Amino acid sequence: MELIFWWMPLAAIGAALVGAFVYVRWRRRTRERLHRDGTPVAHSERLTELPEYRRVLRRYRALLSALLVVVVVASGAGVLLSSRVASRDVVEPQSYKRDIMLCLDVSGSMTDVDARIVDTFASLAKGLDGERIGLTVFDSSAVQVFPLTDDYDYVRSQLTSYRDSFRSQGESGLRYWTGTDLGQGASLIGDGLASCVLGFDGDDSGKRPKSIVLATDNYVNGNPILTLTQGAALAKKRDVRVYAIDPVDYSADGSPDKVATELKTAVDSTGGGFYGLSSSDTVPSIVQKIDAQEAGLFTGAKRLVIADHPAPFAISALLLLMGALGLLWRVRL
């Protein structure tokens, strides 16, 4: 514990000494004036020696003494309250944080699953604290919609706009495919995945685990710069886990085709996982897996925390003030 305004008690003591000095001088002058100008009263001892008078006088002096003590203690509590009694601590804030990049193939066959993914993350953003979310969309070229950010109001507004655009096929006013058709071909998965990996800020400390939620059916139409395998290798090199969602439902026969098997092998190599869009629980399941496996302890920079502790002194001052009022009322009686 310490006093933030340490000079306040010194100022109060100085003011008390000055006040005591002025009072003593005033009291002395008052006595001298009464002795000089006062009117003598004969036989006053007959009154002052009466038992009832002595009892009342003792009671009066006791009440005045108690009132003086209460006022002094209350003033001391008030001075300490004004001085800001506080504690200082140097803390290193720790919390579990992660970076999540939504990497969405926006070719025609992917709009339904894209809408479901962004809708889920728009809802999740309400309860996030410290996690950063980014969004990149791609077809023949990639577009970063917004970088990794923890501005959750902005994240929700953007994801909601893209969800509405996916559902309305661009009729809601936002053309989700803008800028994604500048290359040769369509669904260039390896290039899109690599663009999403490069969307992280290059922090290699490992304090912020990185995840990519990749939505694609892995049907490539064209000649990408990087293959899916090369894109996955880049993710693994940068310690990024990739969780893929394939819109094809394999629940009927449980046998993914060659294209899906290639996608599964690639994302499994990063430590992530492969999911077929078999139910509405697919995206929440991925989120739970990311939450369970991707959480990492993040230690922030040291901060000086000053915590005020006014309650004991404020309560004491209030109680003493009430006591002083009660004593003052008894003195007047």
Short mmCIF file of N, CA, C and O in Angstrom, two decimals, residues 5-90:
data_model
loop_
_atom_site.label_atom_id
_atom_site.label_comp_id
_atom_site.label_asym_id
_atom_site.label_seq_id
_atom_site.Cartn_x
_atom_site.Cartn_y
_atom_site.Cartn_z
N PHE A 5 -0.99 10.62 -3.51
CA PHE A 5 -0.74 12.02 -3.17
C PHE A 5 -0.13 12.05 -1.76
O PHE A 5 -0.80 12.40 -0.77
N TRP A 6 1.14 11.70 -1.66
CA TRP A 6 1.78 11.54 -0.38
C TRP A 6 1.89 12.83 0.41
O TRP A 6 2.04 12.82 1.64
N TRP A 7 1.79 13.96 -0.28
CA TRP A 7 1.94 15.24 0.39
C TRP A 7 0.69 15.68 1.13
O TRP A 7 0.73 16.62 1.94
N MET A 8 -0.44 15.01 0.89
CA MET A 8 -1.69 15.42 1.54
C MET A 8 -1.62 15.32 3.07
O MET A 8 -2.03 16.26 3.77
N PRO A 9 -1.13 14.21 3.67
CA PRO A 9 -1.04 14.16 5.13
C PRO A 9 -0.13 15.25 5.70
O PRO A 9 -0.42 15.82 6.76
N LEU A 10 0.99 15.54 4.99
CA LEU A 10 1.88 16.60 5.46
C LEU A 10 1.17 17.95 5.44
O LEU A 10 1.30 18.75 6.38
N ALA A 11 0.40 18.18 4.36
CA ALA A 11 -0.35 19.44 4.29
C ALA A 11 -1.40 19.51 5.39
O ALA A 11 -1.63 20.58 5.98
N ALA A 12 -2.05 18.38 5.68
CA ALA A 12 -3.08 18.36 6.73
C ALA A 12 -2.46 18.62 8.10
O ALA A 12 -3.03 19.36 8.92
N ILE A 13 -1.29 18.00 8.36
CA ILE A 13 -0.61 18.23 9.65
C ILE A 13 -0.20 19.69 9.77
O ILE A 13 -0.37 20.31 10.83
N GLY A 14 0.31 20.25 8.70
CA GLY A 14 0.69 21.66 8.72
C GLY A 14 -0.52 22.55 8.98
O GLY A 14 -0.44 23.50 9.78
N ALA A 15 -1.64 22.25 8.31
CA ALA A 15 -2.85 23.04 8.53
C ALA A 15 -3.34 22.90 9.97
O ALA A 15 -3.82 23.87 10.59
N ALA A 16 -3.24 21.68 10.53
CA ALA A 16 -3.67 21.45 11.92
C ALA A 16 -2.80 22.24 12.90
O ALA A 16 -3.30 22.83 13.88
N LEU A 17 -1.49 22.26 12.68
CA LEU A 17 -0.60 23.02 13.56
C LEU A 17 -0.89 24.51 13.50
O LEU A 17 -0.91 25.21 14.52
N VAL A 18 -1.11 25.02 12.29
CA VAL A 18 -1.45 26.44 12.15
C VAL A 18 -2.76 26.75 12.86
O VAL A 18 -2.90 27.75 13.58
N GLY A 19 -3.74 25.85 12.68
CA GLY A 19 -5.03 26.05 13.34
C GLY A 19 -4.91 26.01 14.85
O GLY A 19 -5.55 26.81 15.55
N ALA A 20 -4.11 25.06 15.37
CA ALA A 20 -3.91 24.98 16.82
C ALA A 20 -3.24 26.25 17.35
O ALA A 20 -3.62 26.78 18.42
N PHE A 21 -2.25 26.75 16.62
CA PHE A 21 -1.56 27.97 17.03
C PHE A 21 -2.53 29.15 17.06
O PHE A 21 -2.55 29.93 18.04
N VAL A 22 -3.33 29.29 16.04
CA VAL A 22 -4.30 30.39 15.98
C VAL A 22 -5.31 30.26 17.11
O VAL A 22 -5.69 31.26 17.76
N TYR A 23 -5.76 29.03 17.39
CA TYR A 23 -6.75 28.82 18.45
C TYR A 23 -6.17 29.19 19.82
O TYR A 23 -6.84 29.84 20.65
N VAL A 24 -4.95 28.76 20.08
CA VAL A 24 -4.32 29.07 21.38
C VAL A 24 -4.18 30.57 21.54
O VAL A 24 -4.47 31.14 22.63
N ARG A 25 -3.74 31.25 20.47
CA ARG A 25 -3.62 32.71 20.56
C ARG A 25 -4.98 33.35 20.80
O ARG A 25 -5.11 34.27 21.63
N TRP A 26 -5.99 32.91 20.12
CA TRP A 26 -7.33 33.48 20.28
C TRP A 26 -7.87 33.23 21.68
O TRP A 26 -8.46 34.11 22.30
N ARG A 27 -7.63 32.00 22.19
CA ARG A 27 -8.12 31.65 23.52
C ARG A 27 -7.43 32.51 24.60
O ARG A 27 -8.07 32.98 25.56
N ARG A 28 -6.14 32.73 24.45
CA ARG A 28 -5.40 33.53 25.41
C ARG A 28 -5.90 34.96 25.41
O ARG A 28 -6.11 35.58 26.47
N ARG A 29 -6.11 35.53 24.22
CA ARG A 29 -6.59 36.91 24.14
C ARG A 29 -8.00 37.03 24.70
O ARG A 29 -8.35 38.04 25.32
N THR A 30 -8.82 35.99 24.46
CA THR A 30 -10.18 36.02 24.98
C THR A 30 -10.18 36.03 26.50
O THR A 30 -10.94 36.78 27.14
N ARG A 31 -9.32 35.20 27.11
CA ARG A 31 -9.23 35.17 28.57
C ARG A 31 -8.74 36.50 29.12
O ARG A 31 -9.25 37.01 30.15
N GLU A 32 -7.76 37.08 28.45
CA GLU A 32 -7.25 38.36 28.91
C GLU A 32 -8.33 39.44 28.82
O GLU A 32 -8.46 40.29 29.72
N ARG A 33 -9.10 39.42 27.77
CA ARG A 33 -10.15 40.43 27.62
C ARG A 33 -11.25 40.25 28.66
O ARG A 33 -11.76 41.22 29.23
N LEU A 34 -11.62 38.98 28.93
CA LEU A 34 -12.65 38.74 29.93
C LEU A 34 -12.15 39.14 31.33
O LEU A 34 -12.92 39.66 32.15
N HIS A 35 -10.87 38.84 31.57
CA HIS A 35 -10.30 39.21 32.87
C HIS A 35 -10.27 40.73 33.04
O HIS A 35 -10.45 41.26 34.15
N ARG A 36 -10.06 41.43 31.94
CA ARG A 36 -9.96 42.88 32.02
C ARG A 36 -11.32 43.55 31.98
O ARG A 36 -11.57 44.51 32.71
N ASP A 37 -12.22 43.07 31.12
CA ASP A 37 -13.48 43.75 30.89
C ASP A 37 -14.69 43.03 31.50
O ASP A 37 -15.81 43.56 31.48
N GLY A 38 -14.48 41.82 32.03
CA GLY A 38 -15.62 41.06 32.53
C GLY A 38 -16.16 41.60 33.84
O GLY A 38 -15.50 42.34 34.57
N THR A 39 -17.41 41.22 34.17
CA THR A 39 -18.07 41.65 35.41
C THR A 39 -17.96 40.54 36.45
O THR A 39 -18.44 39.41 36.21
N PRO A 40 -17.35 40.79 37.64
CA PRO A 40 -17.23 39.76 38.67
C PRO A 40 -18.61 39.37 39.23
O PRO A 40 -19.50 40.21 39.35
N VAL A 41 -18.75 38.09 39.52
CA VAL A 41 -19.99 37.57 40.09
C VAL A 41 -19.67 36.99 41.47
O VAL A 41 -18.82 36.09 41.58
N ALA A 42 -20.33 37.48 42.50
CA ALA A 42 -20.04 37.02 43.86
C ALA A 42 -20.69 35.68 44.15
O ALA A 42 -21.78 35.37 43.65
N HIS A 43 -19.97 34.90 44.93
CA HIS A 43 -20.46 33.61 45.42
C HIS A 43 -20.85 32.64 44.29
O HIS A 43 -21.79 31.85 44.41
N SER A 44 -20.16 32.70 43.14
CA SER A 44 -20.44 31.76 42.04
C SER A 44 -20.08 30.33 42.40
O SER A 44 -20.59 29.37 41.81
N GLU A 45 -19.22 30.17 43.44
CA GLU A 45 -18.84 28.82 43.82
C GLU A 45 -20.01 28.04 44.39
O GLU A 45 -20.02 26.81 44.39
N ARG A 46 -21.04 28.76 44.88
CA ARG A 46 -22.21 28.06 45.38
C ARG A 46 -22.91 27.27 44.26
O ARG A 46 -23.50 26.23 44.51
N LEU A 47 -22.83 27.81 43.07
CA LEU A 47 -23.41 27.12 41.90
C LEU A 47 -22.50 26.02 41.38
O LEU A 47 -22.93 24.89 41.15
N THR A 48 -21.21 26.35 41.25
CA THR A 48 -20.30 25.39 40.63
C THR A 48 -19.99 24.20 41.51
O THR A 48 -19.50 23.18 41.02
N GLU A 49 -20.26 24.34 42.83
CA GLU A 49 -19.98 23.22 43.74
C GLU A 49 -21.20 22.33 43.96
O GLU A 49 -21.12 21.32 44.67
N LEU A 50 -22.30 22.68 43.33
CA LEU A 50 -23.48 21.82 43.45
C LEU A 50 -23.24 20.47 42.77
O LEU A 50 -22.65 20.42 41.67
N PRO A 51 -23.64 19.32 43.35
CA PRO A 51 -23.42 17.99 42.73
C PRO A 51 -24.05 17.88 41.34
O PRO A 51 -23.45 17.31 40.43
N GLU A 52 -25.22 18.43 41.14
CA GLU A 52 -25.88 18.35 39.84
C GLU A 52 -25.10 19.13 38.78
O GLU A 52 -24.95 18.68 37.64
N TYR A 53 -24.60 20.30 39.20
CA TYR A 53 -23.81 21.11 38.25
C TYR A 53 -22.54 20.37 37.86
O TYR A 53 -22.16 20.33 36.70
N ARG A 54 -21.87 19.78 38.88
CA ARG A 54 -20.64 19.04 38.58
C ARG A 54 -20.92 17.84 37.65
O ARG A 54 -20.12 17.54 36.76
N ARG A 55 -22.06 17.16 37.88
CA ARG A 55 -22.39 16.00 37.03
C ARG A 55 -22.63 16.44 35.59
O ARG A 55 -22.14 15.82 34.64
N VAL A 56 -23.37 17.52 35.42
CA VAL A 56 -23.65 18.03 34.07
C VAL A 56 -22.36 18.49 33.40
O VAL A 56 -22.13 18.27 32.21
N LEU A 57 -21.50 19.15 34.19
CA LEU A 57 -20.24 19.64 33.62
C LEU A 57 -19.35 18.49 33.18
O LEU A 57 -18.73 18.55 32.10
N ARG A 58 -19.26 17.42 34.00
CA ARG A 58 -18.45 16.26 33.62
C ARG A 58 -19.01 15.61 32.33
O ARG A 58 -18.25 15.22 31.44
N ARG A 59 -20.33 15.50 32.29
CA ARG A 59 -20.95 14.91 31.08
C ARG A 59 -20.68 15.78 29.85
O ARG A 59 -20.36 15.26 28.77
N TYR A 60 -20.76 17.10 30.04
CA TYR A 60 -20.52 18.01 28.92
C TYR A 60 -19.09 17.89 28.41
O TYR A 60 -18.83 17.84 27.21
N ARG A 61 -18.14 17.86 29.35
CA ARG A 61 -16.74 17.76 28.96
C ARG A 61 -16.43 16.41 28.30
O ARG A 61 -15.65 16.34 27.34
N ALA A 62 -17.05 15.32 28.80
CA ALA A 62 -16.84 14.00 28.20
C ALA A 62 -17.38 13.97 26.77
O ALA A 62 -16.74 13.42 25.85
N LEU A 63 -18.56 14.56 26.57
CA LEU A 63 -19.12 14.60 25.21
C LEU A 63 -18.26 15.44 24.27
O LEU A 63 -18.05 15.07 23.11
N LEU A 64 -17.76 16.57 24.78
CA LEU A 64 -16.90 17.40 23.94
C LEU A 64 -15.60 16.67 23.59
O LEU A 64 -15.12 16.75 22.45
N SER A 65 -15.04 15.95 24.57
CA SER A 65 -13.80 15.20 24.31
C SER A 65 -14.04 14.12 23.27
O SER A 65 -13.24 13.93 22.35
N ALA A 66 -15.16 13.37 23.44
CA ALA A 66 -15.49 12.32 22.48
C ALA A 66 -15.72 12.92 21.09
O ALA A 66 -15.28 12.37 20.07
N LEU A 67 -16.41 14.07 21.04
CA LEU A 67 -16.67 14.72 19.76
C LEU A 67 -15.36 15.15 19.10
O LEU A 67 -15.18 14.99 17.89
N LEU A 68 -14.43 15.66 19.93
CA LEU A 68 -13.14 16.08 19.39
C LEU A 68 -12.37 14.89 18.81
O LEU A 68 -11.81 14.96 17.71
N VAL A 69 -12.38 13.75 19.54
CA VAL A 69 -11.68 12.56 19.06
C VAL A 69 -12.29 12.07 17.75
O VAL A 69 -11.58 11.73 16.79
N VAL A 70 -13.63 12.03 17.72
CA VAL A 70 -14.31 11.55 16.51
C VAL A 70 -14.01 12.44 15.32
O VAL A 70 -13.74 11.98 14.20
N VAL A 71 -14.03 13.75 15.53
CA VAL A 71 -13.76 14.69 14.43
C VAL A 71 -12.33 14.54 13.94
O VAL A 71 -12.06 14.56 12.72
N VAL A 72 -11.37 14.36 14.88
CA VAL A 72 -9.97 14.21 14.47
C VAL A 72 -9.78 12.93 13.67
O VAL A 72 -9.12 12.92 12.62
N VAL A 73 -10.37 11.82 14.16
CA VAL A 73 -10.22 10.55 13.44
C VAL A 73 -10.91 10.62 12.08
O VAL A 73 -10.38 10.13 11.06
N ALA A 74 -12.10 11.23 12.03
CA ALA A 74 -12.80 11.36 10.74
C ALA A 74 -12.00 12.22 9.78
O ALA A 74 -11.94 11.94 8.57
N SER A 75 -11.36 13.28 10.30
CA SER A 75 -10.53 14.12 9.43
C SER A 75 -9.35 13.33 8.90
O SER A 75 -8.96 13.47 7.73
N GLY A 76 -8.75 12.48 9.77
CA GLY A 76 -7.65 11.64 9.32
C GLY A 76 -8.08 10.68 8.22
O GLY A 76 -7.37 10.48 7.23
N ALA A 77 -9.28 10.07 8.39
CA ALA A 77 -9.79 9.18 7.34
C ALA A 77 -10.03 9.94 6.05
O ALA A 77 -9.76 9.44 4.95
N GLY A 78 -10.54 11.17 6.18
CA GLY A 78 -10.76 11.99 4.99
C GLY A 78 -9.46 12.34 4.29
O GLY A 78 -9.39 12.35 3.05
N VAL A 79 -8.42 12.65 5.09
CA VAL A 79 -7.12 12.97 4.50
C VAL A 79 -6.55 11.76 3.77
O VAL A 79 -6.03 11.87 2.64
N LEU A 80 -6.64 10.57 4.38
CA LEU A 80 -6.15 9.36 3.71
C LEU A 80 -6.96 9.07 2.45
O LEU A 80 -6.41 8.62 1.43
N LEU A 81 -8.26 9.31 2.50
CA LEU A 81 -9.09 9.10 1.31
C LEU A 81 -8.67 10.05 0.20
O LEU A 81 -8.59 9.66 -0.97
N SER A 82 -8.38 11.29 0.56
CA SER A 82 -7.94 12.27 -0.44
C SER A 82 -6.54 11.94 -0.97
O SER A 82 -6.20 12.34 -2.09
N SER A 83 -5.76 11.23 -0.17
CA SER A 83 -4.38 10.91 -0.58
C SER A 83 -4.31 9.73 -1.54
O SER A 83 -3.24 9.40 -2.03
N ARG A 84 -5.43 9.07 -1.78
CA ARG A 84 -5.50 7.90 -2.68
C ARG A 84 -4.59 6.77 -2.20
O ARG A 84 -3.49 6.57 -2.71
N VAL A 85 -5.09 6.03 -1.24
CA VAL A 85 -4.37 4.83 -0.81
C VAL A 85 -4.50 3.79 -1.91
O VAL A 85 -5.61 3.44 -2.32
N ALA A 86 -3.38 3.31 -2.41
CA ALA A 86 -3.41 2.41 -3.57
C ALA A 86 -2.28 1.40 -3.47
O ALA A 86 -1.35 1.54 -2.67
N SER A 87 -2.41 0.39 -4.28
CA SER A 87 -1.35 -0.62 -4.39
C SER A 87 -0.84 -0.63 -5.82
O SER A 87 -1.61 -0.41 -6.77
N ARG A 88 0.44 -0.88 -5.98
CA ARG A 88 1.07 -0.94 -7.30
C ARG A 88 1.54 -2.37 -7.55
O ARG A 88 2.18 -2.98 -6.70
N ASP A 89 1.21 -2.89 -8.73
CA ASP A 89 1.65 -4.23 -9.11
C ASP A 89 2.07 -4.20 -10.57
O ASP A 89 1.44 -3.54 -11.41
N VAL A 90 3.13 -4.92 -10.87
CA VAL A 90 3.56 -5.14 -12.25
C VAL A 90 3.05 -6.50 -12.68
O VAL A 90 3.40 -7.53 -12.09
#
